[in-house]
Amino acid sequence: MGKEDDFLSKVEQEIAGLKKKKKGWFASLFKKGDEDDGTDAFGLTEEQRKRFEEGDAMFSLVEKKLAAERRWEEAGKMYERHGKCLVYLGKRSAAATCFISAGNCYANHADSIAQEANKRDLPPEIIAEAQSTINTYLQNHTTLYERGIDEAQCGGYHHQAAGYMVTLSKFVGKRTQPSTYDPEKSVKLMKQAAKVYGNNGEVMHMMDCLVSAATGHQKEGEWGVAAELWWQCAESCTEVTALRMCGVKYGMAFVLCKLAEAVFTTHTTPTTEPLADVQLLDPNFTPTRKESLFLTDITAALAASDPDAFTTALESFKTHTPEPYHQDVITLLRRHLMPDKGSKMSFPFFKKK
């Protein structure tokens, strides 16, 4: 790979030279005709563009070979170098893909280090060093995903960027990875993706992201924000025929979050006003539905601080199978009324999905 690497290094040296120019490629888009210096909008001469195109093809061959051989660190570096080259060729979508691939390679390299370390009986200081290295590569994964998102957005490839946002959101939302765990960033990315999908009219993708974001806010005890997102979900369902029957479960989540907000945040007496709002919004959420009756009963139980009434409401609702995001809130509300029993609650009243 010596000759290829020499050639690619020369391409990168030219990239470094372009970065040192006073005018960046963006500024060159607006240069006047009498300011023509023989370069294109990206600051490349015809000869340089030819070399960069050759570099593009060569990068593709080398990085695929390295990835196939599972040489993840080297492959990651090659994808990263390739992405920088593609930026100057104006291929923003392809550049974004390369940065994402580089991030995935670094994550794979971190996994291989972890697997190797687990096979051996290593002293604590070596384990700590390995963990530090793993954390560095996981951080590189996150950084390159952010670069990929930026490149896709700059090129106008918003659907592509949204897909990367969702993937990164799930990655930084993993509690099992303390070095990259960032629940706030995870929720923020999901909300950004939802906005992009909504603007593109991709309602199903938007709903998936809103549900993930709302669930994330629930886990952090941010009941008011979660309620707003559940309301947005329920409202969207009334506007899309194919989703109308889904509105009830989102409306129920909205009411439960408003009850939790009253109990845990504002410390006020829960009322049936949120339920009434949902019933006005969604014609399917009738007062005689099991969900409506259940929410009415637990609201009264919470207002009266009556654990027996809460248990009776659960018993009458036992044939219903709630969503996990319903169960989480109901668990907390029951625990509030019955702290000695609520912590052991595992929903014996509901069928398992």
Tab-separated table of C-alpha atoms in Angstrom:
chain	number	residue	atom	x	y	z
A	1	MET	CA	0.000	0.000	0.000
A	2	GLY	CA	3.100	2.216	-0.140
A	3	LYS	CA	2.490	3.884	-3.522
A	4	GLU	CA	-1.173	4.484	-2.780
A	5	ASP	CA	-0.347	6.010	0.583
A	6	ASP	CA	2.262	8.308	-0.983
A	7	PHE	CA	-0.235	9.525	-3.546
A	8	LEU	CA	-2.971	10.057	-0.957
A	9	SER	CA	-0.528	11.906	1.280
A	10	LYS	CA	0.185	14.321	-1.571
A	11	VAL	CA	-3.552	14.893	-1.993
A	12	GLU	CA	-3.813	15.649	1.712
A	13	GLN	CA	-0.903	18.077	1.504
A	14	GLU	CA	-2.789	19.957	-1.190
A	15	ILE	CA	-5.877	19.990	1.050
A	16	ALA	CA	-3.762	21.494	3.845
A	17	GLY	CA	-2.518	24.124	1.410
A	18	LEU	CA	-6.058	25.006	0.376
A	19	LYS	CA	-7.025	25.510	4.031
A	20	LYS	CA	-4.253	28.101	4.415
A	21	LYS	CA	-5.582	30.265	1.578
A	22	LYS	CA	-7.165	33.522	2.613
A	23	LYS	CA	-10.359	32.711	0.724
A	24	GLY	CA	-12.220	29.586	1.666
A	25	TRP	CA	-14.262	27.584	-0.817
A	26	PHE	CA	-17.491	29.200	0.409
A	27	ALA	CA	-16.163	32.700	-0.291
A	28	SER	CA	-15.032	31.613	-3.746
A	29	LEU	CA	-18.634	30.898	-4.678
A	30	PHE	CA	-19.175	34.637	-4.827
A	31	LYS	CA	-15.986	35.696	-6.609
A	32	LYS	CA	-16.488	37.968	-9.605
A	33	GLY	CA	-15.562	37.092	-13.155
A	34	ASP	CA	-12.599	39.463	-13.221
A	35	GLU	CA	-11.286	37.776	-10.086
A	36	ASP	CA	-10.954	34.395	-11.825
A	37	ASP	CA	-7.736	32.770	-10.714
A	38	GLY	CA	-8.157	29.525	-12.623
A	39	THR	CA	-9.825	27.663	-9.766
A	40	ASP	CA	-13.344	26.321	-9.359
A	41	ALA	CA	-15.832	27.193	-6.625
A	42	PHE	CA	-13.970	24.924	-4.206
A	43	GLY	CA	-10.562	26.520	-4.840
A	44	LEU	CA	-9.241	23.676	-7.021
A	45	THR	CA	-7.432	24.022	-10.319
A	46	GLU	CA	-8.394	21.642	-13.104
A	47	GLU	CA	-5.243	19.606	-12.432
A	48	GLN	CA	-5.931	19.475	-8.699
A	49	ARG	CA	-9.503	18.388	-9.265
A	50	LYS	CA	-8.284	15.529	-11.452
A	51	ARG	CA	-5.875	14.432	-8.711
A	52	PHE	CA	-8.588	14.689	-6.074
A	53	GLU	CA	-10.917	12.556	-8.213
A	54	GLU	CA	-8.157	9.947	-8.508
A	55	GLY	CA	-7.686	10.184	-4.748
A	56	ASP	CA	-11.419	9.658	-4.260
A	57	ALA	CA	-11.320	6.374	-6.183
A	58	MET	CA	-8.132	5.240	-4.439
A	59	PHE	CA	-9.452	6.052	-0.963
A	60	SER	CA	-12.531	3.919	-1.710
A	61	LEU	CA	-10.459	0.893	-2.648
A	62	VAL	CA	-8.069	1.130	0.293
A	63	GLU	CA	-10.699	1.763	2.998
A	64	LYS	CA	-12.873	-1.127	1.824
A	65	LYS	CA	-9.863	-3.435	1.856
A	66	LEU	CA	-8.937	-2.393	5.404
A	67	ALA	CA	-12.524	-2.761	6.645
A	68	ALA	CA	-12.832	-6.215	5.044
A	69	GLU	CA	-9.680	-7.239	6.920
A	70	ARG	CA	-11.198	-5.823	10.129
A	71	ARG	CA	-8.297	-3.423	10.591
A	72	TRP	CA	-10.706	-0.980	12.143
A	73	GLU	CA	-8.346	1.729	13.325
A	74	GLU	CA	-6.601	2.016	9.960
A	75	ALA	CA	-9.915	1.852	8.116
A	76	GLY	CA	-11.325	4.610	10.323
A	77	LYS	CA	-8.379	6.891	9.569
A	78	MET	CA	-8.694	6.184	5.846
A	79	TYR	CA	-12.445	6.955	5.822
A	80	GLU	CA	-11.722	10.167	7.708
A	81	ARG	CA	-9.062	11.225	5.193
A	82	HIS	CA	-11.410	10.318	2.339
A	83	GLY	CA	-14.176	12.484	3.814
A	84	LYS	CA	-11.903	15.523	3.905
A	85	CYS	CA	-11.006	14.980	0.257
A	86	LEU	CA	-14.678	14.699	-0.748
A	87	VAL	CA	-15.519	17.995	0.951
A	88	TYR	CA	-13.220	19.786	-1.503
A	89	LEU	CA	-14.787	17.934	-4.405
A	90	GLY	CA	-18.175	19.275	-3.314
A	91	LYS	CA	-19.519	15.779	-2.634
A	92	ARG	CA	-21.088	16.565	0.716
A	93	SER	CA	-23.343	13.510	0.925
A	94	ALA	CA	-20.474	11.137	0.169
A	95	ALA	CA	-18.237	13.041	2.601
A	96	ALA	CA	-20.858	12.642	5.330
A	97	THR	CA	-21.048	8.910	4.633
A	98	CYS	CA	-17.262	8.630	4.980
A	99	PHE	CA	-17.205	10.438	8.322
A	100	ILE	CA	-19.988	8.171	9.598
A	101	SER	CA	-18.096	5.092	8.366
A	102	ALA	CA	-14.967	6.365	10.119
A	103	GLY	CA	-16.915	6.726	13.357
A	104	ASN	CA	-18.300	3.207	13.040
A	105	CYS	CA	-14.794	1.828	12.431
A	106	TYR	CA	-13.516	3.526	15.589
A	107	ALA	CA	-16.433	2.091	17.569
A	108	ASN	CA	-15.610	-1.367	16.184
A	109	HIS	CA	-11.971	-0.865	17.163
A	110	ALA	CA	-13.070	0.045	20.702
A	111	ASP	CA	-15.141	-3.175	20.823
A	112	SER	CA	-12.183	-5.269	19.658
A	113	ILE	CA	-9.974	-3.767	22.389
A	114	ALA	CA	-12.643	-4.536	25.001
A	115	GLN	CA	-13.056	-8.114	23.785
A	116	GLU	CA	-9.308	-8.704	23.842
A	117	ALA	CA	-8.974	-7.228	27.327
A	118	ASN	CA	-11.790	-9.430	28.639
A	119	LYS	CA	-10.019	-12.568	27.429
A	120	ARG	CA	-7.008	-11.947	29.637
A	121	ASP	CA	-6.321	-11.689	33.335
A	122	LEU	CA	-4.794	-8.213	33.271
A	123	PRO	CA	-3.532	-6.076	36.174
A	124	PRO	CA	-5.723	-3.100	37.155
A	125	GLU	CA	-3.399	-0.466	35.662
A	126	ILE	CA	-3.487	-2.185	32.236
A	127	ILE	CA	-7.279	-2.476	32.399
A	128	ALA	CA	-7.522	1.232	33.225
A	129	GLU	CA	-5.264	2.080	30.279
A	130	ALA	CA	-7.354	-0.090	27.947
A	131	GLN	CA	-10.550	1.563	29.169
A	132	SER	CA	-9.048	5.004	28.546
A	133	THR	CA	-8.190	3.986	24.985
A	134	ILE	CA	-11.689	2.602	24.468
A	135	ASN	CA	-13.224	5.853	25.726
A	136	THR	CA	-11.072	7.852	23.296
A	137	TYR	CA	-12.263	5.842	20.302
A	138	LEU	CA	-15.888	6.060	21.432
A	139	GLN	CA	-15.519	9.841	21.698
A	140	ASN	CA	-14.030	9.842	18.188
A	141	HIS	CA	-17.115	7.940	17.022
A	142	THR	CA	-19.378	10.656	18.418
A	143	THR	CA	-17.268	13.498	16.997
A	144	LEU	CA	-17.228	12.005	13.514
A	145	TYR	CA	-20.975	11.383	13.570
A	146	GLU	CA	-21.441	15.065	14.392
A	147	ARG	CA	-19.146	15.949	11.485
A	148	GLY	CA	-21.172	13.672	9.203
A	149	ILE	CA	-24.418	15.312	10.304
A	150	ASP	CA	-22.966	18.773	9.627
A	151	GLU	CA	-21.731	17.816	6.163
A	152	ALA	CA	-25.071	16.286	5.185
A	153	GLN	CA	-26.960	19.356	6.386
A	154	CYS	CA	-24.562	21.745	4.619
A	155	GLY	CA	-25.169	19.851	1.386
A	156	GLY	CA	-28.942	19.965	1.841
A	157	TYR	CA	-29.236	16.228	2.493
A	158	HIS	CA	-31.550	16.653	5.454
A	159	HIS	CA	-33.109	13.178	5.370
A	160	GLN	CA	-29.609	11.666	5.470
A	161	ALA	CA	-28.658	13.941	8.369
A	162	ALA	CA	-31.805	12.978	10.284
A	163	GLY	CA	-30.950	9.289	9.986
A	164	TYR	CA	-27.519	9.958	11.449
A	165	MET	CA	-29.095	12.008	14.256
A	166	VAL	CA	-31.292	9.065	15.240
A	167	THR	CA	-28.343	6.649	15.242
A	168	LEU	CA	-26.157	9.006	17.281
A	169	SER	CA	-29.022	9.685	19.679
A	170	LYS	CA	-29.299	5.988	20.446
A	171	PHE	CA	-25.525	5.713	20.844
A	172	VAL	CA	-25.146	8.564	23.358
A	173	GLY	CA	-28.299	7.367	25.134
A	174	LYS	CA	-26.684	4.097	26.250
A	175	ARG	CA	-26.158	4.057	29.999
A	176	THR	CA	-23.730	1.155	29.567
A	177	GLN	CA	-21.222	3.560	27.981
A	178	PRO	CA	-20.499	6.146	30.707
A	179	SER	CA	-17.839	7.956	28.662
A	180	THR	CA	-20.322	8.892	25.931
A	181	TYR	CA	-23.614	8.732	27.868
A	182	ASP	CA	-25.409	12.040	27.411
A	183	PRO	CA	-29.207	11.798	27.830
A	184	GLU	CA	-29.697	15.500	27.145
A	185	LYS	CA	-27.874	15.274	23.807
A	186	SER	CA	-29.760	12.063	22.992
A	187	VAL	CA	-33.143	13.734	23.411
A	188	LYS	CA	-32.012	16.894	21.601
A	189	LEU	CA	-30.895	14.863	18.574
A	190	MET	CA	-34.211	12.995	18.457
A	191	LYS	CA	-36.133	16.271	18.519
A	192	GLN	CA	-33.954	17.678	15.731
A	193	ALA	CA	-34.541	14.556	13.645
A	194	ALA	CA	-38.278	14.768	14.291
A	195	LYS	CA	-38.287	18.356	13.040
A	196	VAL	CA	-36.421	17.391	9.863
A	197	TYR	CA	-38.743	14.465	9.163
A	198	GLY	CA	-41.768	16.658	9.866
A	199	ASN	CA	-40.572	19.311	7.419
A	200	ASN	CA	-40.110	16.591	4.799
A	201	GLY	CA	-43.599	15.217	5.415
A	202	GLU	CA	-42.246	11.916	6.732
A	203	VAL	CA	-44.787	11.583	9.498
A	204	MET	CA	-44.027	8.005	10.574
A	205	HIS	CA	-40.333	8.761	11.071
A	206	MET	CA	-41.253	11.980	12.863
A	207	MET	CA	-43.552	10.113	15.248
A	208	ASP	CA	-40.888	7.536	16.088
A	209	CYS	CA	-38.474	10.331	16.984
A	210	LEU	CA	-41.041	12.245	19.047
A	211	VAL	CA	-41.898	9.099	21.023
A	212	SER	CA	-38.207	8.481	21.732
A	213	ALA	CA	-37.694	12.108	22.774
A	214	ALA	CA	-40.764	12.125	25.013
A	215	THR	CA	-39.696	8.861	26.647
A	216	GLY	CA	-36.245	10.346	27.234
A	217	HIS	CA	-37.702	13.382	28.993
A	218	GLN	CA	-39.869	11.083	31.132
A	219	LYS	CA	-36.810	9.149	32.266
A	220	GLU	CA	-35.212	12.406	33.386
A	221	GLY	CA	-38.361	13.459	35.253
A	222	GLU	CA	-39.003	16.384	32.891
A	223	TRP	CA	-42.744	15.870	32.921
A	224	GLY	CA	-43.844	19.156	31.400
A	225	VAL	CA	-41.605	18.814	28.333
A	226	ALA	CA	-42.574	15.159	27.924
A	227	ALA	CA	-46.259	16.109	28.085
A	228	GLU	CA	-45.777	18.696	25.322
A	229	LEU	CA	-44.196	16.083	23.070
A	230	TRP	CA	-46.936	13.534	23.769
A	231	TRP	CA	-49.491	16.212	22.933
A	232	GLN	CA	-47.698	16.835	19.642
A	233	CYS	CA	-47.870	13.091	18.912
A	234	ALA	CA	-51.580	12.927	19.734
A	235	GLU	CA	-52.284	16.041	17.663
A	236	SER	CA	-50.396	14.636	14.658
A	237	CYS	CA	-52.485	11.463	14.839
A	238	THR	CA	-55.698	13.445	14.407
A	239	GLU	CA	-54.293	14.945	11.193
A	240	VAL	CA	-53.182	11.664	9.560
A	241	THR	CA	-55.849	9.074	8.791
A	242	ALA	CA	-53.474	6.112	9.076
A	243	LEU	CA	-52.483	7.173	12.613
A	244	ARG	CA	-55.843	8.092	14.116
A	245	MET	CA	-56.127	4.953	16.209
A	246	CYS	CA	-52.678	5.628	17.715
A	247	GLY	CA	-53.810	8.949	19.151
A	248	VAL	CA	-55.371	7.372	22.230
A	249	LYS	CA	-52.120	5.875	23.548
A	250	TYR	CA	-50.277	9.155	23.045
A	251	GLY	CA	-53.133	11.081	24.629
A	252	MET	CA	-52.980	8.738	27.607
A	253	ALA	CA	-49.232	9.349	27.908
A	254	PHE	CA	-49.909	13.104	27.873
A	255	VAL	CA	-52.406	12.836	30.731
A	256	LEU	CA	-50.126	10.591	32.796
A	257	CYS	CA	-47.247	13.054	32.402
A	258	LYS	CA	-49.485	15.953	33.444
A	259	LEU	CA	-50.487	13.970	36.543
A	260	ALA	CA	-46.819	13.261	37.277
A	261	GLU	CA	-46.011	16.944	36.768
A	262	ALA	CA	-48.642	17.897	39.341
A	263	VAL	CA	-47.450	15.291	41.848
A	264	PHE	CA	-43.670	15.522	41.473
A	265	THR	CA	-42.923	18.972	40.033
A	266	THR	CA	-45.549	21.587	40.882
A	267	HIS	CA	-46.841	19.730	43.978
A	268	THR	CA	-50.419	20.659	43.167
A	269	THR	CA	-53.633	18.644	43.304
A	270	PRO	CA	-54.085	16.605	40.100
A	271	THR	CA	-57.193	17.513	38.087
A	272	THR	CA	-59.090	16.029	35.137
A	273	GLU	CA	-58.357	19.093	32.981
A	274	PRO	CA	-55.592	17.325	30.943
A	275	LEU	CA	-57.988	14.437	30.260
A	276	ALA	CA	-60.674	16.873	29.136
A	277	ASP	CA	-58.177	18.531	26.780
A	278	VAL	CA	-57.326	15.205	25.159
A	279	GLN	CA	-60.988	14.274	24.803
A	280	LEU	CA	-61.600	17.544	22.949
A	281	LEU	CA	-58.579	16.953	20.734
A	282	ASP	CA	-59.268	13.349	19.780
A	283	PRO	CA	-62.813	12.141	18.976
A	284	ASN	CA	-61.674	8.546	19.634
A	285	PHE	CA	-60.849	9.433	23.246
A	286	THR	CA	-64.463	9.214	24.435
A	287	PRO	CA	-65.441	9.487	28.123
A	288	THR	CA	-66.618	5.853	28.093
A	289	ARG	CA	-63.332	4.380	26.867
A	290	LYS	CA	-61.449	2.230	29.359
A	291	GLU	CA	-58.524	4.641	29.146
A	292	SER	CA	-60.747	7.596	30.060
A	293	LEU	CA	-62.354	5.759	32.981
A	294	PHE	CA	-58.959	4.591	34.243
A	295	LEU	CA	-57.410	8.060	34.062
A	296	THR	CA	-60.452	9.588	35.781
A	297	ASP	CA	-60.187	7.065	38.618
A	298	ILE	CA	-56.440	7.421	39.228
A	299	THR	CA	-56.721	11.215	39.071
A	300	ALA	CA	-59.317	11.074	41.839
A	301	ALA	CA	-57.166	8.604	43.801
A	302	LEU	CA	-54.107	10.859	43.555
A	303	ALA	CA	-56.120	13.954	44.500
A	304	ALA	CA	-57.454	12.138	47.567
A	305	SER	CA	-54.129	10.380	48.327
A	306	ASP	CA	-56.101	7.121	48.336
A	307	PRO	CA	-53.878	4.090	47.554
A	308	ASP	CA	-56.807	1.660	47.729
A	309	ALA	CA	-58.714	3.598	45.075
A	310	PHE	CA	-55.584	3.616	42.899
A	311	THR	CA	-55.271	-0.174	43.248
A	312	THR	CA	-58.966	-0.622	42.422
A	313	ALA	CA	-58.482	1.476	39.265
A	314	LEU	CA	-55.582	-0.749	38.233
A	315	GLU	CA	-57.676	-3.866	38.869
A	316	SER	CA	-60.468	-2.572	36.644
A	317	PHE	CA	-57.906	-1.853	33.923
A	318	LYS	CA	-56.133	-5.230	34.127
A	319	THR	CA	-57.310	-6.481	30.713
A	320	HIS	CA	-55.536	-3.574	29.020
A	321	THR	CA	-51.894	-3.851	27.947
A	322	PRO	CA	-50.255	-0.452	28.407
A	323	GLU	CA	-47.195	0.775	26.579
A	324	PRO	CA	-43.873	0.743	28.497
A	325	TYR	CA	-43.939	4.539	28.719
A	326	HIS	CA	-47.378	4.276	30.388
A	327	GLN	CA	-46.178	1.641	32.823
A	328	ASP	CA	-43.162	3.712	33.897
A	329	VAL	CA	-45.307	6.678	34.937
A	330	ILE	CA	-47.995	4.547	36.589
A	331	THR	CA	-45.270	2.788	38.600
A	332	LEU	CA	-43.959	6.117	39.914
A	333	LEU	CA	-47.453	7.382	40.757
A	334	ARG	CA	-48.314	4.184	42.622
A	335	ARG	CA	-44.986	4.324	44.437
A	336	HIS	CA	-45.856	7.866	45.499
A	337	LEU	CA	-49.038	6.595	47.166
A	338	MET	CA	-47.547	3.330	48.455
A	339	PRO	CA	-43.806	3.847	49.010
A	340	ASP	CA	-43.527	0.562	50.923
A	341	LYS	CA	-45.037	-1.491	48.091
A	342	GLY	CA	-44.529	0.609	44.984
A	343	SER	CA	-40.819	-0.136	44.689
A	344	LYS	CA	-41.619	-3.835	44.273
A	345	MET	CA	-44.344	-3.265	41.715
A	346	SER	CA	-43.938	-5.261	38.502
A	347	PHE	CA	-47.391	-4.730	37.001
A	348	PRO	CA	-49.166	-7.922	38.057
A	349	PHE	CA	-52.369	-6.247	36.834
A	350	PHE	CA	-51.341	-6.136	33.194
A	351	LYS	CA	-50.707	-8.759	30.595
A	352	LYS	CA	-47.146	-8.971	29.372
A	353	LYS	CA	-46.575	-7.923	25.782
